[in-house]
PDB file of C-alpha atoms in Angstrom:
ATOM      1  CA  UNK A 137    -113.189  -8.900  -4.564  1.00  0.00           C
ATOM      2  CA  UNK A 138    -116.505 -10.411  -6.081  1.00  0.00           C
ATOM      3  CA  UNK A 139    -114.400 -11.883  -8.991  1.00  0.00           C
ATOM      4  CA  UNK A 140    -111.265 -12.983  -6.380  1.00  0.00           C
ATOM      5  CA  UNK A 141    -108.911 -10.747  -8.373  1.00  0.00           C
ATOM      6  CA  UNK A 142    -106.036  -8.727  -6.537  1.00  0.00           C
ATOM      7  CA  UNK A 143    -105.741  -5.329  -7.432  1.00  0.00           C
ATOM      8  CA  UNK A 144    -103.455  -2.535  -6.989  1.00  0.00           C
ATOM      9  CA  UNK A 145    -104.221   1.237  -7.116  1.00  0.00           C
ATOM     10  CA  UNK A 146    -101.509   3.582  -8.054  1.00  0.00           C
ATOM     11  CA  UNK A 147    -100.211   6.505 -10.370  1.00  0.00           C
ATOM     12  CA  UNK A 148    -102.389   8.839  -8.156  1.00  0.00           C
ATOM     13  CA  UNK A 149    -102.608  12.513  -9.707  1.00  0.00           C
ATOM     14  CA  UNK A 150    -101.575  15.472  -8.489  1.00  0.00           C
ATOM     15  CA  UNK A 151    -104.999  16.292  -7.805  1.00  0.00           C
ATOM     16  CA  UNK A 152    -106.102  13.044  -6.020  1.00  0.00           C
ATOM     17  CA  UNK A 153    -108.892  12.612  -8.618  1.00  0.00           C
ATOM     18  CA  UNK A 154    -107.202  10.142 -11.086  1.00  0.00           C
ATOM     19  CA  UNK A 155    -105.568   7.032 -10.829  1.00  0.00           C
ATOM     20  CA  UNK A 156    -104.540   3.531 -11.847  1.00  0.00           C
ATOM     21  CA  UNK A 157    -106.141  -0.053 -11.221  1.00  0.00           C
ATOM     22  CA  UNK A 158    -103.922  -3.027 -12.251  1.00  0.00           C
ATOM     23  CA  UNK A 159    -105.044  -6.589 -12.211  1.00  0.00           C
ATOM     24  CA  UNK A 160    -102.814  -9.303 -11.390  1.00  0.00           C
ATOM     25  CA  UNK A 161    -104.995 -11.631 -12.728  1.00  0.00           C
ATOM     26  CA  UNK A 162    -108.405 -11.484 -14.545  1.00  0.00           C
ATOM     27  CA  UNK A 163    -110.610 -14.662 -14.490  1.00  0.00           C
ATOM     28  CA  UNK A 164    -112.476 -13.476 -17.524  1.00  0.00           C
ATOM     29  CA  UNK A 165    -110.052 -13.827 -19.742  1.00  0.00           C
ATOM     30  CA  UNK A 166    -108.397 -17.285 -19.100  1.00  0.00           C
ATOM     31  CA  UNK A 167    -109.803 -19.263 -22.175  1.00  0.00           C
ATOM     32  CA  UNK A 168    -110.375 -15.700 -24.093  1.00  0.00           C
ATOM     33  CA  UNK A 169    -107.886 -15.261 -27.582  1.00  0.00           C
ATOM     34  CA  UNK A 170    -108.794 -12.401 -29.745  1.00  0.00           C
ATOM     35  CA  UNK A 171    -108.579 -13.125 -33.240  1.00  0.00           C
ATOM     36  CA  UNK A 172    -106.920 -10.549 -35.694  1.00  0.00           C
ATOM     37  CA  UNK A 173    -109.822  -9.154 -36.926  1.00  0.00           C
ATOM     38  CA  UNK A 174    -110.975  -8.237 -33.307  1.00  0.00           C
ATOM     39  CA  UNK A 175    -108.000  -6.877 -31.848  1.00  0.00           C
ATOM     40  CA  UNK A 176    -109.601  -3.142 -31.192  1.00  0.00           C
ATOM     41  CA  UNK A 177    -111.943  -4.590 -28.958  1.00  0.00           C
ATOM     42  CA  UNK A 178    -111.837  -4.124 -24.956  1.00  0.00           C
ATOM     43  CA  UNK A 179    -113.068  -8.275 -24.276  1.00  0.00           C
ATOM     44  CA  UNK A 180    -113.161  -6.812 -20.520  1.00  0.00           C
ATOM     45  CA  UNK A 181    -114.723  -3.705 -21.283  1.00  0.00           C
ATOM     46  CA  UNK A 182    -117.737  -4.873 -18.839  1.00  0.00           C
ATOM     47  CA  UNK A 183    -115.153  -4.694 -15.754  1.00  0.00           C
ATOM     48  CA  UNK A 184    -114.876  -0.819 -16.913  1.00  0.00           C
ATOM     49  CA  UNK A 185    -118.831  -0.356 -16.098  1.00  0.00           C
ATOM     50  CA  UNK A 186    -118.971  -2.199 -13.154  1.00  0.00           C
ATOM     51  CA  UNK A 187    -116.635   0.506 -11.566  1.00  0.00           C
ATOM     52  CA  UNK A 188    -117.985   3.156 -12.776  1.00  0.00           C
ATOM     53  CA  UNK A 189    -121.925   2.055 -11.774  1.00  0.00           C
ATOM     54  CA  UNK A 190    -120.543   1.157  -7.912  1.00  0.00           C
ATOM     55  CA  UNK A 191    -118.889   4.598  -7.695  1.00  0.00           C
ATOM     56  CA  UNK A 192    -122.553   5.980  -9.136  1.00  0.00           C
ATOM     57  CA  UNK A 193    -124.011   4.539  -6.254  1.00  0.00           C
ATOM     58  CA  UNK A 194    -122.044   6.341  -3.771  1.00  0.00           C
ATOM     59  CA  UNK A 195    -122.468   9.479  -5.466  1.00  0.00           C
ATOM     60  CA  UNK A 196    -119.193   9.858  -7.747  1.00  0.00           C
ATOM     61  CA  UNK A 197    -119.633  10.938 -11.081  1.00  0.00           C
ATOM     62  CA  UNK A 198    -116.135   9.178 -12.901  1.00  0.00           C
ATOM     63  CA  UNK A 199    -114.677   7.682 -16.044  1.00  0.00           C
ATOM     64  CA  UNK A 200    -113.385   4.745 -16.362  1.00  0.00           C
ATOM     65  CA  UNK A 201    -110.790   3.441 -19.258  1.00  0.00           C
ATOM     66  CA  UNK A 202    -108.560   0.614 -20.191  1.00  0.00           C
ATOM     67  CA  UNK A 203    -105.159   1.961 -20.504  1.00  0.00           C
ATOM     68  CA  UNK A 204    -103.412  -1.753 -20.677  1.00  0.00           C
ATOM     69  CA  UNK A 205    -104.793  -5.123 -21.669  1.00  0.00           C
ATOM     70  CA  UNK A 206    -103.208  -8.469 -21.830  1.00  0.00           C
ATOM     71  CA  UNK A 207    -105.235  -9.519 -24.302  1.00  0.00           C
ATOM     72  CA  UNK A 208    -104.078  -7.030 -26.496  1.00  0.00           C
ATOM     73  CA  UNK A 209    -100.327  -7.514 -25.753  1.00  0.00           C
ATOM     74  CA  UNK A 210     -99.721  -5.528 -22.908  1.00  0.00           C
ATOM     75  CA  UNK A 211     -98.066  -6.386 -19.906  1.00  0.00           C
ATOM     76  CA  UNK A 212    -101.014  -5.745 -17.052  1.00  0.00           C
ATOM     77  CA  UNK A 213    -104.047  -5.080 -17.035  1.00  0.00           C
ATOM     78  CA  UNK A 214    -104.561  -1.482 -16.147  1.00  0.00           C
ATOM     79  CA  UNK A 215    -107.495   0.565 -15.785  1.00  0.00           C
ATOM     80  CA  UNK A 216    -107.806   4.618 -15.205  1.00  0.00           C
ATOM     81  CA  UNK A 217    -110.397   5.842 -12.991  1.00  0.00           C
ATOM     82  CA  UNK A 218    -111.118   9.961 -13.395  1.00  0.00           C
ATOM     83  CA  UNK A 219    -113.409  12.078 -11.063  1.00  0.00           C
ATOM     84  CA  UNK A 220    -115.582  13.968 -12.838  1.00  0.00           C
ATOM     85  CA  UNK A 221    -117.394  15.325 -10.535  1.00  0.00           C
ATOM     86  CA  UNK A 222    -119.436  14.077  -6.557  1.00  0.00           C
ATOM     87  CA  UNK A 223    -122.723  14.198  -6.841  1.00  0.00           C
ATOM     88  CA  UNK A 224    -124.899  15.636  -4.130  1.00  0.00           C
ATOM     89  CA  UNK A 225    -126.953  13.673  -1.971  1.00  0.00           C
ATOM     90  CA  UNK A 226    -130.555  14.304  -2.555  1.00  0.00           C
ATOM     91  CA  UNK A 227    -133.362  12.974   0.017  1.00  0.00           C
ATOM     92  CA  UNK A 228    -136.643  12.205  -1.199  1.00  0.00           C
ATOM     93  CA  UNK A 229    -138.603  13.551   2.419  1.00  0.00           C
ATOM     94  CA  UNK A 230    -137.971  16.283   4.418  1.00  0.00           C
ATOM     95  CA  UNK A 231    -136.489  15.295   8.046  1.00  0.00           C
ATOM     96  CA  UNK A 232    -138.420  18.393  10.148  1.00  0.00           C
ATOM     97  CA  UNK A 233    -141.973  16.832   9.075  1.00  0.00           C
TER      98      UNK A 233
END
């Protein structure tokens, strides 16, 4: 939402712990071309860190990886989000005192 990008969530697994986020547009790559020597580089990897960090703020430990990237010749931008565990919330003080 911050980047002004519309995304679709799809490809849920049977357990409901893994899905794909497909981005319709990616403003981070508007003026980027990867040279042949950098084809292994995931230029937009910062987005996977942003998603992982945001989910950690709501007590979800996740793994976020790129599946498809248009800079590498694919037809879309797709990230896979896998829930590893939900972290129990810890309170720094006791309510009964």
